[in-house]
PDB file of C-alpha atoms and ligand atoms in Angstrom:
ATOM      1  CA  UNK A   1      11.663 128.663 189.528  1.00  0.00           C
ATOM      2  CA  UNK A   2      12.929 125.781 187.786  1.00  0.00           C
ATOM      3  CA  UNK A   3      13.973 122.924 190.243  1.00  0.00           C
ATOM      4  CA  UNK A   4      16.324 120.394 188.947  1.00  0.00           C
ATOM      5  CA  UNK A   5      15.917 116.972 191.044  1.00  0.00           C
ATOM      6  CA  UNK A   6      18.964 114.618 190.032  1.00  0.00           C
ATOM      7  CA  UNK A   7      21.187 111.760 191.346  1.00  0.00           C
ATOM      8  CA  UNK A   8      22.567 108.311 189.778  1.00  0.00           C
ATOM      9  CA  UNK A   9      19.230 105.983 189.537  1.00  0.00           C
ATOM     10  CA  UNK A  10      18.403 104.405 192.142  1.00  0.00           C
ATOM     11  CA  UNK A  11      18.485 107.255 194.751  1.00  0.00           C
ATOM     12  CA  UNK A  12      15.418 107.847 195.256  1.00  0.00           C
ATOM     13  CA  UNK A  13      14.292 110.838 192.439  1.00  0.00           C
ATOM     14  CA  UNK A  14      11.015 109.718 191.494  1.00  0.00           C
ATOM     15  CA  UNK A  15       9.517 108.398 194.749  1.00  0.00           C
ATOM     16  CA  UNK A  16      10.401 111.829 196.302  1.00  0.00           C
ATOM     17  CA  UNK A  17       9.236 114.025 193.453  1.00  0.00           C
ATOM     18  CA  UNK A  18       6.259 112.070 193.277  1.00  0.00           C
ATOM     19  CA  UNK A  19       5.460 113.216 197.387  1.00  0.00           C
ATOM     20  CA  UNK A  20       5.980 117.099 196.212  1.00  0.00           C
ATOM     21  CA  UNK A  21       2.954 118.948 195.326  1.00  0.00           C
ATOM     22  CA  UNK A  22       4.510 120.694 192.678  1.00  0.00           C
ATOM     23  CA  UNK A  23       4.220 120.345 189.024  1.00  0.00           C
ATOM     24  CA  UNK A  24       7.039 118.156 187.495  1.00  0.00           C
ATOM     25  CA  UNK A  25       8.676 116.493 184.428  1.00  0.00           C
ATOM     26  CA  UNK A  26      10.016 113.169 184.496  1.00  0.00           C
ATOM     27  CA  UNK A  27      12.306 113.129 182.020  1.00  0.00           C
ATOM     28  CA  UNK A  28      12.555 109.927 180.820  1.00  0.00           C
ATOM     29  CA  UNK A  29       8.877 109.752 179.884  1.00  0.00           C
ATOM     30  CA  UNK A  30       9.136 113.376 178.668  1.00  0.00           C
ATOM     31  CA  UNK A  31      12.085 112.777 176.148  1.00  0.00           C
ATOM     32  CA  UNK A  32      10.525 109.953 175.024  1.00  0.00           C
ATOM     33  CA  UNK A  33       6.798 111.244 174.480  1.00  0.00           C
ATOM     34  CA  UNK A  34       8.268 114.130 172.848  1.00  0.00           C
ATOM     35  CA  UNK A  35      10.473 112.397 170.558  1.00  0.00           C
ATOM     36  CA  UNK A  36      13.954 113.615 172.304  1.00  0.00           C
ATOM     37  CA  UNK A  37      15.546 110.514 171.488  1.00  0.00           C
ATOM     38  CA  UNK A  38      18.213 110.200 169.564  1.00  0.00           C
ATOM     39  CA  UNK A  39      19.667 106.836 169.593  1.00  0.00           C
ATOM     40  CA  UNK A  40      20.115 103.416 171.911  1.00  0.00           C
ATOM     41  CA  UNK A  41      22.767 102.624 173.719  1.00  0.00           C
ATOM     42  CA  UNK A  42      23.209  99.217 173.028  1.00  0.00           C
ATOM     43  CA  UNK A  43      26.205  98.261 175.284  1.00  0.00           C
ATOM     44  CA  UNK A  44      24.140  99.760 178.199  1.00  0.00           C
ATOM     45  CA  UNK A  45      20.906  99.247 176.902  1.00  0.00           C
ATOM     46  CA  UNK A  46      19.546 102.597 177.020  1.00  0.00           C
ATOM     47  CA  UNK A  47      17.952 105.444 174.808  1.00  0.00           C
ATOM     48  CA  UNK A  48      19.997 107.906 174.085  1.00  0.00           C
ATOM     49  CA  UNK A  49      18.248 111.693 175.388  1.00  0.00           C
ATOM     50  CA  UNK A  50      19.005 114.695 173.391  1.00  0.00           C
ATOM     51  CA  UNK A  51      19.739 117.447 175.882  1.00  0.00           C
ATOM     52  CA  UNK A  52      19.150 119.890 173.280  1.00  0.00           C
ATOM     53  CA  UNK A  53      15.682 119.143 172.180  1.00  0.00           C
ATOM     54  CA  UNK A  54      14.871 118.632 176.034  1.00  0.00           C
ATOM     55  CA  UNK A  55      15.811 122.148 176.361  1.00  0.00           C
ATOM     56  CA  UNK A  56      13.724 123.141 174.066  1.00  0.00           C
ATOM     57  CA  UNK A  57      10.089 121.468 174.628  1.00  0.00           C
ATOM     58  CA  UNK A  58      10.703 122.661 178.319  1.00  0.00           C
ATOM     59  CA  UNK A  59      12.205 126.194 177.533  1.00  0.00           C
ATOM     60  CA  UNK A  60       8.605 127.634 178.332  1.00  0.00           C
ATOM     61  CA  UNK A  61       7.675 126.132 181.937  1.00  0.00           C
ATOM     62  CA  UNK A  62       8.423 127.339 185.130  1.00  0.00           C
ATOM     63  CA  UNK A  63       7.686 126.676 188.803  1.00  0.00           C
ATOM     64  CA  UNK A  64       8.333 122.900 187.699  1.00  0.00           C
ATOM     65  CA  UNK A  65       9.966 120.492 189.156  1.00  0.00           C
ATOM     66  CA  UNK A  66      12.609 118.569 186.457  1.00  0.00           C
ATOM     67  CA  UNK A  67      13.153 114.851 187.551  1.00  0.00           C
ATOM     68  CA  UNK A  68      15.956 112.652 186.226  1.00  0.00           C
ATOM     69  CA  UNK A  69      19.547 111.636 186.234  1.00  0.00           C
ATOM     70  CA  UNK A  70      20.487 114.288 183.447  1.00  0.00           C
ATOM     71  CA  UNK A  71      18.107 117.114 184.214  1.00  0.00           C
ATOM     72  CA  UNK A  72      21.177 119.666 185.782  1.00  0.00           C
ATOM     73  CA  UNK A  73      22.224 119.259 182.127  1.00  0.00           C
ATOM     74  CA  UNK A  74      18.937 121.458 181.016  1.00  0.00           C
ATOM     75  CA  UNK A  75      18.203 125.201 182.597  1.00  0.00           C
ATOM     76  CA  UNK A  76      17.752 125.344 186.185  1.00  0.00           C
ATOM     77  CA  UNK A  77      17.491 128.057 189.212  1.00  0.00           C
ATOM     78  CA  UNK A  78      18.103 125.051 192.139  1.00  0.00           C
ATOM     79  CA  UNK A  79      20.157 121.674 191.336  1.00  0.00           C
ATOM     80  CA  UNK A  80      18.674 119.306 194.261  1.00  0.00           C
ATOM     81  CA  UNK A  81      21.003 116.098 193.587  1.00  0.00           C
ATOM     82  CA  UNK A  82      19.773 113.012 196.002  1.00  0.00           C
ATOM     83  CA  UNK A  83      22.818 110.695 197.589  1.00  0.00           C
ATOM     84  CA  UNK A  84      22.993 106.999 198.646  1.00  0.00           C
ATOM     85  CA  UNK A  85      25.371 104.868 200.546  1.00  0.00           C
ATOM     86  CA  UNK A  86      26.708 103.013 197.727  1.00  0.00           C
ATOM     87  CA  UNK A  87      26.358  99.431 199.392  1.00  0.00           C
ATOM     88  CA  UNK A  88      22.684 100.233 200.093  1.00  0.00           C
ATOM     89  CA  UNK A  89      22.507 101.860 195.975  1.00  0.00           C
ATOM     90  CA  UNK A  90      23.870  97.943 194.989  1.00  0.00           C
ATOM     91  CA  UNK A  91      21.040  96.581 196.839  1.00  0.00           C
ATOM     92  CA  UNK A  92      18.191  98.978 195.816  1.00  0.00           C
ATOM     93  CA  UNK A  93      19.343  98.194 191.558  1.00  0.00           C
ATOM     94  CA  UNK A  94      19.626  94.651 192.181  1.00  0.00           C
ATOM     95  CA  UNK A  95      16.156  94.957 193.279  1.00  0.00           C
ATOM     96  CA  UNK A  96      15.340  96.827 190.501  1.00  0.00           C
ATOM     97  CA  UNK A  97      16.607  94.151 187.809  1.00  0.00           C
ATOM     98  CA  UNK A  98      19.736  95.688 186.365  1.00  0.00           C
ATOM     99  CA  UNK A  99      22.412  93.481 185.292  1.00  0.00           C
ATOM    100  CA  UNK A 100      25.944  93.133 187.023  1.00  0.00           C
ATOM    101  CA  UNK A 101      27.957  95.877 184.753  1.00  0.00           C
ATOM    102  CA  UNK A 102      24.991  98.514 184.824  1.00  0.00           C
ATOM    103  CA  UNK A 103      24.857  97.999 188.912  1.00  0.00           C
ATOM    104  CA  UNK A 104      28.542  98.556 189.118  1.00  0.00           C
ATOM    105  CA  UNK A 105      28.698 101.594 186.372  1.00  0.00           C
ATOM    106  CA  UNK A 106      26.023 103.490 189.212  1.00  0.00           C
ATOM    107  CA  UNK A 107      27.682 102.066 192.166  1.00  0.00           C
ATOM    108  CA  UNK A 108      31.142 103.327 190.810  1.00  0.00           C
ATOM    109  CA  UNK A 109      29.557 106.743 190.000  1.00  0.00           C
ATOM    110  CA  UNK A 110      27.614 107.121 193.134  1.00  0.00           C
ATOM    111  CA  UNK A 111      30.749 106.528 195.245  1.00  0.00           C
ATOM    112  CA  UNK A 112      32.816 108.929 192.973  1.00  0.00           C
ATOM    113  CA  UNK A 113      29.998 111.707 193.438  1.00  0.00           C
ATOM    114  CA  UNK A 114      29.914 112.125 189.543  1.00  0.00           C
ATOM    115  CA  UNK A 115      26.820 113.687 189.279  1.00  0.00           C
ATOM    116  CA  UNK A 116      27.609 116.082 192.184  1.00  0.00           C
ATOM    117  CA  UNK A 117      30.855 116.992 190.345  1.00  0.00           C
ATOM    118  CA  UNK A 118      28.910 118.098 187.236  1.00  0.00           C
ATOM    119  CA  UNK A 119      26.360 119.606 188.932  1.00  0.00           C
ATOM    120  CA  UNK A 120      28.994 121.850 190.526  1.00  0.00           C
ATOM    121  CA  UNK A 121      31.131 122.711 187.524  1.00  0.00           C
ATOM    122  CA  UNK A 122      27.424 123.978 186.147  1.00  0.00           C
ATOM    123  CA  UNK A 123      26.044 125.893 188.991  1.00  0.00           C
ATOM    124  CA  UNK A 124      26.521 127.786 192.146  1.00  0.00           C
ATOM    125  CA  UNK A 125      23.141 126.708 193.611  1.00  0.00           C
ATOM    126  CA  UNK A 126      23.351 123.057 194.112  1.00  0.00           C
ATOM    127  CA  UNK A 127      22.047 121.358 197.103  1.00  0.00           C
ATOM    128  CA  UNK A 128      22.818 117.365 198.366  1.00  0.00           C
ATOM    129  CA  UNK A 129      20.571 115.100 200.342  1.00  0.00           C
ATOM    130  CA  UNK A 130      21.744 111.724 201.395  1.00  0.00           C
ATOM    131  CA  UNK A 131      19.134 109.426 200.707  1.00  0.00           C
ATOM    132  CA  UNK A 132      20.898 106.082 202.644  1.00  0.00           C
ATOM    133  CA  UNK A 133      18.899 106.496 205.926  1.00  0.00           C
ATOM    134  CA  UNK A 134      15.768 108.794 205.859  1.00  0.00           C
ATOM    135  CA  UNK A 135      12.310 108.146 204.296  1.00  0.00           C
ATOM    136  CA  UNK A 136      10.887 109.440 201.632  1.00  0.00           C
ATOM    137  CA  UNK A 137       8.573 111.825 202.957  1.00  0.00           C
ATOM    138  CA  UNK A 138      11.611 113.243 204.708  1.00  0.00           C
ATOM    139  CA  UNK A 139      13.788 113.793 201.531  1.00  0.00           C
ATOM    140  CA  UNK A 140      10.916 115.428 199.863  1.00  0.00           C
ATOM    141  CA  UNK A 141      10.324 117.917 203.304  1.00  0.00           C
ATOM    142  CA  UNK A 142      14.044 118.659 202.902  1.00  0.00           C
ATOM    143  CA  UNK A 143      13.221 119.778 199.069  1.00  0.00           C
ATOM    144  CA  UNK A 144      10.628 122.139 199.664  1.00  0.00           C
ATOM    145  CA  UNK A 145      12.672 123.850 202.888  1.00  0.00           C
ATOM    146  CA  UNK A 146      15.564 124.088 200.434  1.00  0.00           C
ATOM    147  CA  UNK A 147      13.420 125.592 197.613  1.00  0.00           C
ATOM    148  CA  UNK A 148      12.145 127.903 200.217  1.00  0.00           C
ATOM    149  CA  UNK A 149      15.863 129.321 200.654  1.00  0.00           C
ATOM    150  CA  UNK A 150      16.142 127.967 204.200  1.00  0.00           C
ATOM    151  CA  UNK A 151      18.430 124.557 203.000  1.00  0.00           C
ATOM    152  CA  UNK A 152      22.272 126.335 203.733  1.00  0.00           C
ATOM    153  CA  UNK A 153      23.123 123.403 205.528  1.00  0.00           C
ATOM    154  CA  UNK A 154      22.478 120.732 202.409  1.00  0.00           C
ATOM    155  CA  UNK A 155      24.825 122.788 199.961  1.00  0.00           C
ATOM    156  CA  UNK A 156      26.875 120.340 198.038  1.00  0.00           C
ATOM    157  CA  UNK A 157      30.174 119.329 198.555  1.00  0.00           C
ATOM    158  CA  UNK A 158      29.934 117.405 201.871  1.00  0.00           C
ATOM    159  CA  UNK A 159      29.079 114.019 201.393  1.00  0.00           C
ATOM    160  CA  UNK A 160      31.633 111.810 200.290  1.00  0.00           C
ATOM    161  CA  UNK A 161      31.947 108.220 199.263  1.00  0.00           C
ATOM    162  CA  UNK A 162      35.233 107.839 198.030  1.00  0.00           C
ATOM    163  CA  UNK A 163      36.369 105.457 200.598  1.00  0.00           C
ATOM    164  CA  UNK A 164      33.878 102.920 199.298  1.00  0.00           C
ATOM    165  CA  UNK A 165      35.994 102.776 196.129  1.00  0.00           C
ATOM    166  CA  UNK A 166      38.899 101.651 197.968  1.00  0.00           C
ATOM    167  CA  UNK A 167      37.133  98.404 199.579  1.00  0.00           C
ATOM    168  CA  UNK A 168      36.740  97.247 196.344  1.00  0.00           C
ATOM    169  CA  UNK A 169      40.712  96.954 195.915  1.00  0.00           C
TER     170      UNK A 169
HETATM  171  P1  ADP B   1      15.376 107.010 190.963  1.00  0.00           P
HETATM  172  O1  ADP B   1      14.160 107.667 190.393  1.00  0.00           O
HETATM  173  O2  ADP B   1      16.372 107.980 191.494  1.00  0.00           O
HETATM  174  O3  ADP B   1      16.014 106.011 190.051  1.00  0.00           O
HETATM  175  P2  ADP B   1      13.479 105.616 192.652  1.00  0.00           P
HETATM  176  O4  ADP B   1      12.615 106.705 193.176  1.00  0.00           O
HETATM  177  O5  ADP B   1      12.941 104.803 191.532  1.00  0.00           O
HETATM  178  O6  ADP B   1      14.923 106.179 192.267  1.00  0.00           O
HETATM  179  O7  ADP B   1      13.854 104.708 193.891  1.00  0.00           O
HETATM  180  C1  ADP B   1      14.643 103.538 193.748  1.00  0.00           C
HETATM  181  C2  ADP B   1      14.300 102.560 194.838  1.00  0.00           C
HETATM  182  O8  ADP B   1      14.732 103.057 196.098  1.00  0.00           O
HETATM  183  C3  ADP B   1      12.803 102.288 194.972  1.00  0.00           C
HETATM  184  O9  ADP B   1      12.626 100.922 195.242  1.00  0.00           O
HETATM  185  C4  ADP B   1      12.391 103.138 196.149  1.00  0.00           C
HETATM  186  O10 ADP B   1      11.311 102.576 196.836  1.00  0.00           O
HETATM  187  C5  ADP B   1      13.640 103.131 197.007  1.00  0.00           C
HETATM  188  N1  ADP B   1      13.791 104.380 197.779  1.00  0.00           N
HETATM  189  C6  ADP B   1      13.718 105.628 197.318  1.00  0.00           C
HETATM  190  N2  ADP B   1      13.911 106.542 198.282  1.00  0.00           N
HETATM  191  C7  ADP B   1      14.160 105.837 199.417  1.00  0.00           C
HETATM  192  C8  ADP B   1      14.440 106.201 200.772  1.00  0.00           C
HETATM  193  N3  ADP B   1      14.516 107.470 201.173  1.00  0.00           N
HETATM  194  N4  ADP B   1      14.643 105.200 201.654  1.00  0.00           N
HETATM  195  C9  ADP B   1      14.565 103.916 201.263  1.00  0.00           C
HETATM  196  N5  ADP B   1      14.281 103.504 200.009  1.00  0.00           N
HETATM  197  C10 ADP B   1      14.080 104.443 199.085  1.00  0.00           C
HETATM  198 MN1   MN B   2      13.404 107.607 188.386  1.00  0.00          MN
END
């Protein structure tokens, strides 16, 4: 089974994978270790990841755990995608160093639920956690009981942060 753990940055992905004894891909190391790159972003200051080449250097691995704000773009049985409060996202990328547009790009997205949304329009199986008031090793319990088939109750489509959008008006 191919688990696909996504979510805009800052949610928590890599601390939780990182807690789950399973085998796993962080794809931002992976794309670029592999030479999946394909360009930089310069306005946003990022590299640009071919999905397609992704695809195919991880075609071959299963019972894997795929980690990264992208990876429900590549082939997956489960789409996990971890949630924040957007107010609490602001605070955790500030931390994190990223300048004012690149905070308010994820903020905006986060509250929208973009990453849900194409999650959704891609698969049937995809799962939400929100992230905004649980630890770590709590998130990552709440993976494996969903990979287990026992996680009805964290099927997408329930958490919504629209109303943050409107405080900014
Ligand atoms: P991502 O990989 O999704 O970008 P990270 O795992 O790097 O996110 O986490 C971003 C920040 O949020 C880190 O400082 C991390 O310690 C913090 N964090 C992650 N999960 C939680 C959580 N459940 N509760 C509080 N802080 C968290
Ligand atoms: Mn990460």
């Amino acid at each position: 089974m191919r688990i696909c753990i996504t979510g805009t940055p800052g949610t928590g992905k890599t601390s939780v994978a990182r807690l789950i004894p399973m085998e796993q891909i962080e794809l931002n190391d992976f794309a670029r270790k592999n030479d999946c790159i394909s360009g930089y972003d310069t306005k946003r200051n990022v590299d640009i990841v071919d999905i397609d080449c992704l695809k195919k250097k991880i075609k071959k691995r299963n019972n894997i755990l795929l980690v990264g704000h992208y990876s429900h773009f590549l082939e997956c049985d489960i789409v996990i995608v971890l949630r924040t409060n957007p107010e609490i996202l602001e605070s955790r990328l500030r931390k994190r160093g990223y300048d004012e547009n690149k905070i308010m790009e994820n903020v905006e997205a986060e509250a929208l639920g973009l990453i849900t949304q194409e999650a959704m329009d891609l698969y049937k199986d995809v799962y939400e956690i929100d992230t905004t008031n649980i630890k770590e090793e709590d998130v990552a319990n709440i993976i494996l009981k969903i990979i287990k088939g026992d996680g009805e109750e964290f099927r997408a489509g329930k958490i919504d942060y629209l109303e943050w959008i409107l405080r900014w008006y």
